[in-house]
PDB file of C-alpha atoms in Angstrom:
ATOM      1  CA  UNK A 263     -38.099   6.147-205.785  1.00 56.00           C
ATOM      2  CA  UNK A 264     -41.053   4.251-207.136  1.00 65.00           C
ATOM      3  CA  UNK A 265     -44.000   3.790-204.545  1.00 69.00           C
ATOM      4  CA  UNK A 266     -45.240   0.730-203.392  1.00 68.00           C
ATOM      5  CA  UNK A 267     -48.487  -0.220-203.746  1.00 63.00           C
ATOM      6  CA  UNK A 268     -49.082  -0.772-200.198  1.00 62.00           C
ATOM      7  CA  UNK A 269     -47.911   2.763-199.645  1.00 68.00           C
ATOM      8  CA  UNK A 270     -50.418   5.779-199.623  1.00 65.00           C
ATOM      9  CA  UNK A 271     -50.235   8.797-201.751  1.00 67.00           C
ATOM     10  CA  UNK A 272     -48.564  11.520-200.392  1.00 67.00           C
ATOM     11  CA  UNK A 273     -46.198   9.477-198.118  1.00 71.00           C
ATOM     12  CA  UNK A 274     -42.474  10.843-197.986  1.00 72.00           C
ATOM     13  CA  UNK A 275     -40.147   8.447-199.090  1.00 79.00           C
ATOM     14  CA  UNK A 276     -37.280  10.514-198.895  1.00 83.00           C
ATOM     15  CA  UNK A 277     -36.799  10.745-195.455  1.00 83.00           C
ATOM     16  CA  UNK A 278     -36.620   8.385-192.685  1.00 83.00           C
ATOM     17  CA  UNK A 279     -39.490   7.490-190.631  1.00 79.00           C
ATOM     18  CA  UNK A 280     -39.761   5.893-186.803  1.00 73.00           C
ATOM     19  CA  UNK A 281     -42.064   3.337-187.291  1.00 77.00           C
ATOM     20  CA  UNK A 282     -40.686   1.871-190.285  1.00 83.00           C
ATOM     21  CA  UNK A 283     -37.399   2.353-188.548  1.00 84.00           C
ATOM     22  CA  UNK A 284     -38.781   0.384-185.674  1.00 81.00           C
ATOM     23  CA  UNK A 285     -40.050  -2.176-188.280  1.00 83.00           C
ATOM     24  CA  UNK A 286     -36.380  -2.745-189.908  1.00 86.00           C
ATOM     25  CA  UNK A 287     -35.224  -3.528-186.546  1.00 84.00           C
ATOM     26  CA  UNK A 288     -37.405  -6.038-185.741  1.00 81.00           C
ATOM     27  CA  UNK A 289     -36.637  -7.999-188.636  1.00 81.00           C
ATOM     28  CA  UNK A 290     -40.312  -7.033-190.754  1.00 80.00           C
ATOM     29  CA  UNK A 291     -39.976  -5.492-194.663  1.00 79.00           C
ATOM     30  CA  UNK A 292     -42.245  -2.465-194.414  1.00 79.00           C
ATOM     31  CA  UNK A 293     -39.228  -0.027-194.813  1.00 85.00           C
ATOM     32  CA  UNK A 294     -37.151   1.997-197.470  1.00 88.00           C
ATOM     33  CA  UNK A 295     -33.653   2.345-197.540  1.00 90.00           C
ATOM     34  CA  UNK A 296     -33.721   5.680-196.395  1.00 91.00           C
ATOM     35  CA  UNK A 297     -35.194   3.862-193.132  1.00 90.00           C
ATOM     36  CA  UNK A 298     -32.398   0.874-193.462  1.00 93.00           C
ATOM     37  CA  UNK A 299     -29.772   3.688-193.928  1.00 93.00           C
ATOM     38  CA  UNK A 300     -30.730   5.675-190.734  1.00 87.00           C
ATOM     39  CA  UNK A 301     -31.240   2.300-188.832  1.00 89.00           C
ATOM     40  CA  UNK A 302     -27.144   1.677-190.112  1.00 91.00           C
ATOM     41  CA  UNK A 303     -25.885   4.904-189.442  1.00 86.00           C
ATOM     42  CA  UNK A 304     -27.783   4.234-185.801  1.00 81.00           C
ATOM     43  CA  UNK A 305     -26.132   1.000-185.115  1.00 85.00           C
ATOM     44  CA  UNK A 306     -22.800   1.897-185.858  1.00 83.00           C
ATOM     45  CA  UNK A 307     -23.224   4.238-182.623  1.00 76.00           C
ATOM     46  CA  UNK A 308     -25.686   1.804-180.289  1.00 75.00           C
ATOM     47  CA  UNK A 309     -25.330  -2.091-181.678  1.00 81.00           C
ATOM     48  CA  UNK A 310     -27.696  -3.584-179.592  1.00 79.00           C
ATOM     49  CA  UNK A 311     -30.372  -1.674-181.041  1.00 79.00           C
ATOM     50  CA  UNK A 312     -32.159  -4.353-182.572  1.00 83.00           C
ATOM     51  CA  UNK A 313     -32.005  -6.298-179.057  1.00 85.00           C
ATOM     52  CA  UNK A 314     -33.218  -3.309-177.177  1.00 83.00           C
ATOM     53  CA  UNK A 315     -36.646  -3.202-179.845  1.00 85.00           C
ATOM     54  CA  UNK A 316     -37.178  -6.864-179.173  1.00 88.00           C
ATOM     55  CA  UNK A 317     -37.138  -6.213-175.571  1.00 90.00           C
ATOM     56  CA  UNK A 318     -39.339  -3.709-175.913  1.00 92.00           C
ATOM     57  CA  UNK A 319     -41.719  -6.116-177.759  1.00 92.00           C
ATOM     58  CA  UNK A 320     -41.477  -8.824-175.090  1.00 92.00           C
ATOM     59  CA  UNK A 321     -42.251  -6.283-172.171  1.00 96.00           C
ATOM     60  CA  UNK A 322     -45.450  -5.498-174.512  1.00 96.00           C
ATOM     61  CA  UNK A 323     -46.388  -9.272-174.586  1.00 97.00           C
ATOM     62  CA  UNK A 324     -45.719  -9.675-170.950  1.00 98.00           C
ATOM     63  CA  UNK A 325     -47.906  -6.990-170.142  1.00 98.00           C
ATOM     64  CA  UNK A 326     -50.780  -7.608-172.579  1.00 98.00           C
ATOM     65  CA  UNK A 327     -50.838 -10.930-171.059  1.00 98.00           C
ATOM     66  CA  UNK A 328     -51.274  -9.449-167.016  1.00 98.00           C
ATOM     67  CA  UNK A 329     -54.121  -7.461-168.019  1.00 98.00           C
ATOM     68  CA  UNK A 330     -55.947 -10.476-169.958  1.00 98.00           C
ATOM     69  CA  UNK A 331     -55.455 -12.057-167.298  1.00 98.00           C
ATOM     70  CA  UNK A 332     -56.660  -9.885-164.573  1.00 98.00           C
ATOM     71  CA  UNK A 333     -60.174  -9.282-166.267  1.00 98.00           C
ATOM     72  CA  UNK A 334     -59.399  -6.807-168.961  1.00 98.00           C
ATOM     73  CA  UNK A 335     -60.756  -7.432-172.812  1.00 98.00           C
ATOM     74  CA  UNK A 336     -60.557  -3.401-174.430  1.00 98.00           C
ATOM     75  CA  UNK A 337     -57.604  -2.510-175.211  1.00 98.00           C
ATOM     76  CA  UNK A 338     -56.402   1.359-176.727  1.00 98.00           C
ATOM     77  CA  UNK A 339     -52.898   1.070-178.259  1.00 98.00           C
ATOM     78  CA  UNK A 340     -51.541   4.460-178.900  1.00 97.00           C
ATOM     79  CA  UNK A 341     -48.537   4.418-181.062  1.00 94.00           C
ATOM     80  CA  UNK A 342     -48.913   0.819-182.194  1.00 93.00           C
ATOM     81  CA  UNK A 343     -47.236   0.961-185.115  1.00 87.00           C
ATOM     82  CA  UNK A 344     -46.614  -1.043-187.938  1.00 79.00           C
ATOM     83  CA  UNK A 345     -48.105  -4.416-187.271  1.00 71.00           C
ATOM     84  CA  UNK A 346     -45.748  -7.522-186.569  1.00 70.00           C
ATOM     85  CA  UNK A 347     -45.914 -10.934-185.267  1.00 68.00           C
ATOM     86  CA  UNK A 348     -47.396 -10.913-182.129  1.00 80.00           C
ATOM     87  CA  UNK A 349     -50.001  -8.239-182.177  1.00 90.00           C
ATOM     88  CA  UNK A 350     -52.067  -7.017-179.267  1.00 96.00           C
ATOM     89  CA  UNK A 351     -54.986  -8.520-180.261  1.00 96.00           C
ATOM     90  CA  UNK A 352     -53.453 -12.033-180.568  1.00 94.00           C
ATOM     91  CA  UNK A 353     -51.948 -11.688-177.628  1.00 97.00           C
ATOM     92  CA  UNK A 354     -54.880 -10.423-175.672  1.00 98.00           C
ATOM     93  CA  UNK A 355     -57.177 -13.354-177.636  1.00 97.00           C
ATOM     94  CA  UNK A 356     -55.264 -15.941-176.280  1.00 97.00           C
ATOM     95  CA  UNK A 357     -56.780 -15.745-173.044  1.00 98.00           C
ATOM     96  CA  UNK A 358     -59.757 -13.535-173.690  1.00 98.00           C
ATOM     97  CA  UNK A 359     -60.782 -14.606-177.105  1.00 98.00           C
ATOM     98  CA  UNK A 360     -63.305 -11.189-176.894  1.00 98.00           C
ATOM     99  CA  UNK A 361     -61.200  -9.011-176.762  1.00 98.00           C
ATOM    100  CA  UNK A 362     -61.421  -5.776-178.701  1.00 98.00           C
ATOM    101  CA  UNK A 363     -58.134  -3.325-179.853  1.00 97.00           C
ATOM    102  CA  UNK A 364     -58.443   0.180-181.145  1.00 97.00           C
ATOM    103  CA  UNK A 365     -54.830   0.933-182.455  1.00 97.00           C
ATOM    104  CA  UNK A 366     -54.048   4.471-183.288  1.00 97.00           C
ATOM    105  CA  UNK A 367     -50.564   5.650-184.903  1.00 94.00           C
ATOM    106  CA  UNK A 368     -50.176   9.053-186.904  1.00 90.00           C
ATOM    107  CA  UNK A 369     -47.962   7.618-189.565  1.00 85.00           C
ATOM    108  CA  UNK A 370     -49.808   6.783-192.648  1.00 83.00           C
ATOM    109  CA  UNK A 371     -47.904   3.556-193.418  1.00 78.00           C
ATOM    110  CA  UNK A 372     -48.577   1.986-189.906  1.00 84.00           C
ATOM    111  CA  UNK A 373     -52.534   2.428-190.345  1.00 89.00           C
ATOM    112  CA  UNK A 374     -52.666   1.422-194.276  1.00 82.00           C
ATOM    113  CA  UNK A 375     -51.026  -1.755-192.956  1.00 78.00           C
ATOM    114  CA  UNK A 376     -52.994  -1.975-189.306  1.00 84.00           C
ATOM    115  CA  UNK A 377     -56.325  -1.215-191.622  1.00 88.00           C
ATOM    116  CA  UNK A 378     -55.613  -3.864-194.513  1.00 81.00           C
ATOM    117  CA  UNK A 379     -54.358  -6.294-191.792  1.00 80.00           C
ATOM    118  CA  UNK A 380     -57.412  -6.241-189.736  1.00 88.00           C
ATOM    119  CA  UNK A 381     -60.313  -5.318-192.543  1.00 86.00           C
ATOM    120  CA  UNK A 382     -61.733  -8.747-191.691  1.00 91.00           C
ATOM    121  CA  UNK A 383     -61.629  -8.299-187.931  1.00 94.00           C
ATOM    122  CA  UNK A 384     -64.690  -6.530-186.166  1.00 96.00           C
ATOM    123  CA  UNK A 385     -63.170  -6.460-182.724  1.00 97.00           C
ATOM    124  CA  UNK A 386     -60.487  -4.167-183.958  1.00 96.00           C
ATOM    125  CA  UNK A 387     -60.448  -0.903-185.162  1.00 96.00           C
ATOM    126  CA  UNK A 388     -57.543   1.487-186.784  1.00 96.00           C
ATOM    127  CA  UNK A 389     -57.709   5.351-186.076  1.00 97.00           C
ATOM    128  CA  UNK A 390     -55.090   7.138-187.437  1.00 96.00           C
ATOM    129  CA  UNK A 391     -54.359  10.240-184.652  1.00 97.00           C
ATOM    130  CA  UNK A 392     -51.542  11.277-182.153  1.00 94.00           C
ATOM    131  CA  UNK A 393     -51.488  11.466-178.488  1.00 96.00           C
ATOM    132  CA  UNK A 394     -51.008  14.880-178.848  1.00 96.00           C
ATOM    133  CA  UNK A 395     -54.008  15.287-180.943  1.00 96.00           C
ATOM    134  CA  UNK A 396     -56.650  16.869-178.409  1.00 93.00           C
ATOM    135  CA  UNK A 397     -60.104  15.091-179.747  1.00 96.00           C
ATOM    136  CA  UNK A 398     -58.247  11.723-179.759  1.00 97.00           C
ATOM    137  CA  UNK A 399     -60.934  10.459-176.819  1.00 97.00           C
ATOM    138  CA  UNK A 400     -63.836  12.007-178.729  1.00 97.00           C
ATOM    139  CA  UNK A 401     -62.687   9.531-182.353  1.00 97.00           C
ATOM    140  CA  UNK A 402     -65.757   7.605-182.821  1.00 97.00           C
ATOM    141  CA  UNK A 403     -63.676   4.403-182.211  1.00 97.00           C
ATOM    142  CA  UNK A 404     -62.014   5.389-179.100  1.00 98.00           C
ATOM    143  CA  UNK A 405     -64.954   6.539-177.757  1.00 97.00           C
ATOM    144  CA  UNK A 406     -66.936   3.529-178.277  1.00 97.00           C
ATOM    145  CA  UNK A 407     -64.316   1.922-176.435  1.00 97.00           C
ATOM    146  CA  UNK A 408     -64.718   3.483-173.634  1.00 96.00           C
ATOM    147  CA  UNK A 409     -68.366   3.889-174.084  1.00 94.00           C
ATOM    148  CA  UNK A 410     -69.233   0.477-172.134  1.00 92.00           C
ATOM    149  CA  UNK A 411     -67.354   1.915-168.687  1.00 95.00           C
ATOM    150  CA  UNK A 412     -65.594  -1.199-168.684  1.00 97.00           C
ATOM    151  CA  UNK A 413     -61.776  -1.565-167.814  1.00 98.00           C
ATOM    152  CA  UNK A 414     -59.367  -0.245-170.823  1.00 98.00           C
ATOM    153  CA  UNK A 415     -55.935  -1.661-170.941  1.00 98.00           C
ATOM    154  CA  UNK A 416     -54.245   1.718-172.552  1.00 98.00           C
ATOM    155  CA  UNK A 417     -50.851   0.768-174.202  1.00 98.00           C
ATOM    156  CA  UNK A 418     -48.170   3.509-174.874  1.00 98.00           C
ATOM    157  CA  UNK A 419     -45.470   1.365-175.425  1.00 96.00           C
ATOM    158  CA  UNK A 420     -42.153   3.652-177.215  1.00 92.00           C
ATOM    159  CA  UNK A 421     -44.418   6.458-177.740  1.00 94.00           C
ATOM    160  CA  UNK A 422     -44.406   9.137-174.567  1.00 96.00           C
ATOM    161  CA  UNK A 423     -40.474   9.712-175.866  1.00 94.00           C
ATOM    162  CA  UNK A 424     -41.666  11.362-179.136  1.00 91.00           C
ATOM    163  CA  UNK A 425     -43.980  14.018-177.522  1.00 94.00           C
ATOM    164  CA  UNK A 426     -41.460  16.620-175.898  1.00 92.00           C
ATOM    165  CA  UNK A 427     -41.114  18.371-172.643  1.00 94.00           C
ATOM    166  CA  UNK A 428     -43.233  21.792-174.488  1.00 95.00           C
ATOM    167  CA  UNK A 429     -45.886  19.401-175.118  1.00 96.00           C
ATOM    168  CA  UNK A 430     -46.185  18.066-171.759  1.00 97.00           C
ATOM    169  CA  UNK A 431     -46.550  13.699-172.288  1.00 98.00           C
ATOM    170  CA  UNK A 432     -47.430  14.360-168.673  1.00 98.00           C
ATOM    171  CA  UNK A 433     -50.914  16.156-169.271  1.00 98.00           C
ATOM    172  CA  UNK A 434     -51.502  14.119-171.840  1.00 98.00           C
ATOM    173  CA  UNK A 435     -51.305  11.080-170.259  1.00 98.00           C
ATOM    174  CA  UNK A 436     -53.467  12.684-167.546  1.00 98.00           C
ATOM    175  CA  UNK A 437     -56.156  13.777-169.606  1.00 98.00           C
ATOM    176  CA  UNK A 438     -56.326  10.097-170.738  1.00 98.00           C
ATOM    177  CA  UNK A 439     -56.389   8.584-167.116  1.00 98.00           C
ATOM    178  CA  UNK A 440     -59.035  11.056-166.201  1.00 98.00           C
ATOM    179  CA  UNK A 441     -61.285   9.310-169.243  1.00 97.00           C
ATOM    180  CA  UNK A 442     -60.799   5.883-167.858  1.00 98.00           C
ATOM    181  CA  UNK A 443     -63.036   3.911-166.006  1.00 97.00           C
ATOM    182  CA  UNK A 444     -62.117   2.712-162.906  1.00 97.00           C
ATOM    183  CA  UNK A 445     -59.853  -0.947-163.167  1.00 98.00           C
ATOM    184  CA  UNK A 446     -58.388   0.254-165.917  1.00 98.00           C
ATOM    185  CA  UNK A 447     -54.503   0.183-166.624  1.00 98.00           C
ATOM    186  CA  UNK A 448     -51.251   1.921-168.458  1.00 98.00           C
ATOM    187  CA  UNK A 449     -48.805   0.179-170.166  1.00 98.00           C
ATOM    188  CA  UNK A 450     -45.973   2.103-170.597  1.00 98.00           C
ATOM    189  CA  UNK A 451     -42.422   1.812-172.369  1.00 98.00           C
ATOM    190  CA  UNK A 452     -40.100   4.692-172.286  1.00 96.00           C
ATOM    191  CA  UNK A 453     -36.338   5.581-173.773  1.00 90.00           C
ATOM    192  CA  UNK A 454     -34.308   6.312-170.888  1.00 89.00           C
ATOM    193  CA  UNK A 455     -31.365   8.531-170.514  1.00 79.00           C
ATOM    194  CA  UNK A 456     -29.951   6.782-167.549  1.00 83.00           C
ATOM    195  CA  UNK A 457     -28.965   3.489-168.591  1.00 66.00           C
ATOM    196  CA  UNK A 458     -26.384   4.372-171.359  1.00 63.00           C
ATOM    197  CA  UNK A 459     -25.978   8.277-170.950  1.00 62.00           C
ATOM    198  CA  UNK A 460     -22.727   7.983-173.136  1.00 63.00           C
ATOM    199  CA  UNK A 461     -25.003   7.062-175.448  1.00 63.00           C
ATOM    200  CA  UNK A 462     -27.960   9.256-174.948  1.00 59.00           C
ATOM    201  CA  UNK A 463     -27.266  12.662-176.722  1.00 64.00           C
ATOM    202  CA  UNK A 464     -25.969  11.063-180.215  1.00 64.00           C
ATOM    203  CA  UNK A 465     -29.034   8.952-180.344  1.00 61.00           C
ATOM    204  CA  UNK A 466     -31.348  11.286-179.488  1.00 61.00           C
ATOM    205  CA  UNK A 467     -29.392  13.529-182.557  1.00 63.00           C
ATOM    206  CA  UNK A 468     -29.745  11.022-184.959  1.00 63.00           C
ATOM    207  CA  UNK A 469     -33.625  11.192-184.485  1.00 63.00           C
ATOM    208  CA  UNK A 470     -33.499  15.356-184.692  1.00 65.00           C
ATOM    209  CA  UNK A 471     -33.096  14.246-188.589  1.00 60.00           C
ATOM    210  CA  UNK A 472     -36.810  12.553-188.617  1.00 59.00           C
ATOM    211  CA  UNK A 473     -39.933  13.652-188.044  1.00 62.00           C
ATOM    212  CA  UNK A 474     -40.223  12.212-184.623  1.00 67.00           C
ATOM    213  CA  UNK A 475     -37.340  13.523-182.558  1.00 76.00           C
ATOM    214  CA  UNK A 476     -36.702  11.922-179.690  1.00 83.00           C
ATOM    215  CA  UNK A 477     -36.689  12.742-176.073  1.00 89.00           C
ATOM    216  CA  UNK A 478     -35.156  10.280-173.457  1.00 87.00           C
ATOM    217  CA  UNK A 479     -35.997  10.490-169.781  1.00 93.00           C
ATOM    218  CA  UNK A 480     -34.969   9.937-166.280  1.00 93.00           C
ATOM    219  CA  UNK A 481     -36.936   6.635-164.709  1.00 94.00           C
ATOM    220  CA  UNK A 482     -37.732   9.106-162.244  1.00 96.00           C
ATOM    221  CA  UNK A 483     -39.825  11.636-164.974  1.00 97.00           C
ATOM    222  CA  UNK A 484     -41.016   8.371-166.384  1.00 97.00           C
ATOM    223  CA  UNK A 485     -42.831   7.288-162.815  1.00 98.00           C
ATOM    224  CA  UNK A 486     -44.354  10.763-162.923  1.00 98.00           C
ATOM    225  CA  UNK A 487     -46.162   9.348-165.972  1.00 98.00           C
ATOM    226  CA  UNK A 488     -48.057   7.086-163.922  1.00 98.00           C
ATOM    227  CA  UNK A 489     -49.447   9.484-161.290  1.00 98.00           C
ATOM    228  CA  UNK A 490     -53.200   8.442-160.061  1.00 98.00           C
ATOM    229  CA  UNK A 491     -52.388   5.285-161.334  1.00 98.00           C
ATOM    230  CA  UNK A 492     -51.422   1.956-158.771  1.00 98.00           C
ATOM    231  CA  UNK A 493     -48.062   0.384-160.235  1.00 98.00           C
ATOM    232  CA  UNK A 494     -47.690  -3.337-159.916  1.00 98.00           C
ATOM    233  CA  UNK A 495     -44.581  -4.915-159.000  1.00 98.00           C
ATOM    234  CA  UNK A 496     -42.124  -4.191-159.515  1.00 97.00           C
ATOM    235  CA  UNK A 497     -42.514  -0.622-160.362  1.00 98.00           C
ATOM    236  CA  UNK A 498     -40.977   1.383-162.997  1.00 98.00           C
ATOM    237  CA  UNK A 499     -37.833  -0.741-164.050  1.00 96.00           C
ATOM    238  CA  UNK A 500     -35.419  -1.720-166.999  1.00 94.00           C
ATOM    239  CA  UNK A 501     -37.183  -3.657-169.786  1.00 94.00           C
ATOM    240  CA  UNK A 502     -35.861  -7.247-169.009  1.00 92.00           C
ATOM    241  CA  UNK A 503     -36.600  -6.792-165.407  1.00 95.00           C
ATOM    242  CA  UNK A 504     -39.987  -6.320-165.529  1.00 97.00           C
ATOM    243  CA  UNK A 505     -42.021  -9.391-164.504  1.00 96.00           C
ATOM    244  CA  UNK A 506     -39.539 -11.783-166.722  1.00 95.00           C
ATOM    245  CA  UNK A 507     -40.925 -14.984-168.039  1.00 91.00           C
ATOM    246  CA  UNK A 508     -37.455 -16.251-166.936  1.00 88.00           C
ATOM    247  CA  UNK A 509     -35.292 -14.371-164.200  1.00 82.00           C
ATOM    248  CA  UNK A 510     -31.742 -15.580-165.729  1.00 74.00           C
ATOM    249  CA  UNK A 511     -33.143 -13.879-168.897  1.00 73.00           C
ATOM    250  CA  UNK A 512     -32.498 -10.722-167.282  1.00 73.00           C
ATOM    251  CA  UNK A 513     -28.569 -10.886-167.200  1.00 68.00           C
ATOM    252  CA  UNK A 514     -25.972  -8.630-165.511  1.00 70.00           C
ATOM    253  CA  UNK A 515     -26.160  -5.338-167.462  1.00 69.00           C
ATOM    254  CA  UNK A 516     -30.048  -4.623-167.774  1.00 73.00           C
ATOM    255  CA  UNK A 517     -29.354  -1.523-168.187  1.00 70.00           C
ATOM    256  CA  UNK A 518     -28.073  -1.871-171.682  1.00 68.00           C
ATOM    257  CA  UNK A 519     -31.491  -1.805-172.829  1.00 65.00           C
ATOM    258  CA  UNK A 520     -31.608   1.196-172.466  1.00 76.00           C
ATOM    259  CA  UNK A 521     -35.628   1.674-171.883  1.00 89.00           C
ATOM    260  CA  UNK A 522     -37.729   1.263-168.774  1.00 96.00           C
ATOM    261  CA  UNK A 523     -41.298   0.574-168.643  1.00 97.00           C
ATOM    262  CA  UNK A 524     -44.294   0.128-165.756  1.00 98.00           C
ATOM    263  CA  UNK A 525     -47.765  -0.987-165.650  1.00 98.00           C
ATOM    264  CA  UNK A 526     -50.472   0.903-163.156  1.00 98.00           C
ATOM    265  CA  UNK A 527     -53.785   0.359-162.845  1.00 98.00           C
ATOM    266  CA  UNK A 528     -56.251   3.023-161.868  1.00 98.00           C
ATOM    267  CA  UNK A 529     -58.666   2.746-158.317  1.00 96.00           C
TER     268      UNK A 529
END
């Protein structure tokens, strides 16, 4: 197919990719139709896909908005994607108009559009690198960051279910605590495997055909993420049950989202 201009060289459009994926289901138009295609063939075994993203997205903007609010103006979002409506930064600005993002994502289409996006912002910065990439803290951007030894807000919202059990999100996310200064936080998002386990294994399949397979988790392995940090109430729980804006928003089946997610901050 004929490549966009906002598309780098050497991106593969022939085969389906997360974060465009991702962007299809919340309703954006940075995707192919190999992503729309996967997305279909996806929906026709888990319909409430789309709802499950945008409940993702909420948690983020729920969670952004604790930390602004408690004191905290850097924010590292790992993972972050392609951009949409509702952006850390905005979110964060809208109580701490200072506030500084780095946002790092390995996929060449998410930081082409995170870079043009913000070329007229200083207070943000794009780096593209992986959790999993070992000088990640040392990126001149990240390390700035953290430079000033005040609080980070580190976001890792959907992202600790692409890194698999051989590559240990566990260290990782250790390593990255041990960086931190002290009031700092995790935000954290994760697929679980316990709230629709008859769907689980033919999702998880159906990402074995991208480049980011995916791994889903008990809420129990996901907790184990947060080790050395301090949860906040209340704890490691379903998407739509953490901290909702409205608690009849959270409905019967929460569940069916299929994702559970926890904020900590470190002593």
């Amino acid at each position: 197919m004929r490549r966009p201009s906002w598309v780098p060289e050497g991106t593969d459009l022939d085969k389906p990719n997360a974060a465009r994926v991702y962007d299809y289901y919340l309703g954006g138009s940075h995707n192919f139709e190999v992503d729309r295609e996967m997305a279909r063939k996806a929906l026709a075994l888990w319909p409430e896909l789309p709802q499950i993203m945008r409940s993702n997205r909420a948690f983020l903007r729920r969670a952004v908005t604790l930390l602004a609010e408690r004191g905290i103006t850097r924010f590292l979002d790992i993972g972050s994607g392609i951009p949409t409506f509702g952006a850390v930064h905005e979110i964060a600005r809208a109580i701490r108009p200072e506030a500084q993002v780095v946002y790092v994502d390995r996929d060449p289409v998410a930081v082409a559009h995170s870079r043009l996006l913000l070329a007229d912002d200083p207070q943000c910065a794009v780096v593209q690198a992986d959790l999993r990439d070992t000088d990640l803290l040392a990126r001149p951007e990240v390390a700035d960051l953290l430079a000033a030894g005040e609080p980070v807000g580190v976001l890792l919202v959907a992202v600790a279910h692409f890194v698999s059990d051989d590559e240990d999100p566990w260290k990782l996310i250790a390593t990255i605590r041990d960086a931190l200064p002290p009031g700092s936080a995790l935000v954290l998002s994760h697929a679980s495997s316990e709230g629709r386990p008859d769907q689980a294994e033919d999702h998880q399949n159906l990402y074995r055909m991208t480049p980011t397979p995916l791994t889903m988790r008990t809420r129990a392995q996901v907790t184990a993420m947060f080790e050395g940090f301090e949860l906040v109430e209340p704890g490691v729980v379903y998407l739509p049950q953490w901290r909702p804006d409205q608690p009849e928003s959270v409905g019967e089946h929460p569940e069916r989202m299929s994702g559970v997610a926890g904020v900590g901050f470190r002593p």
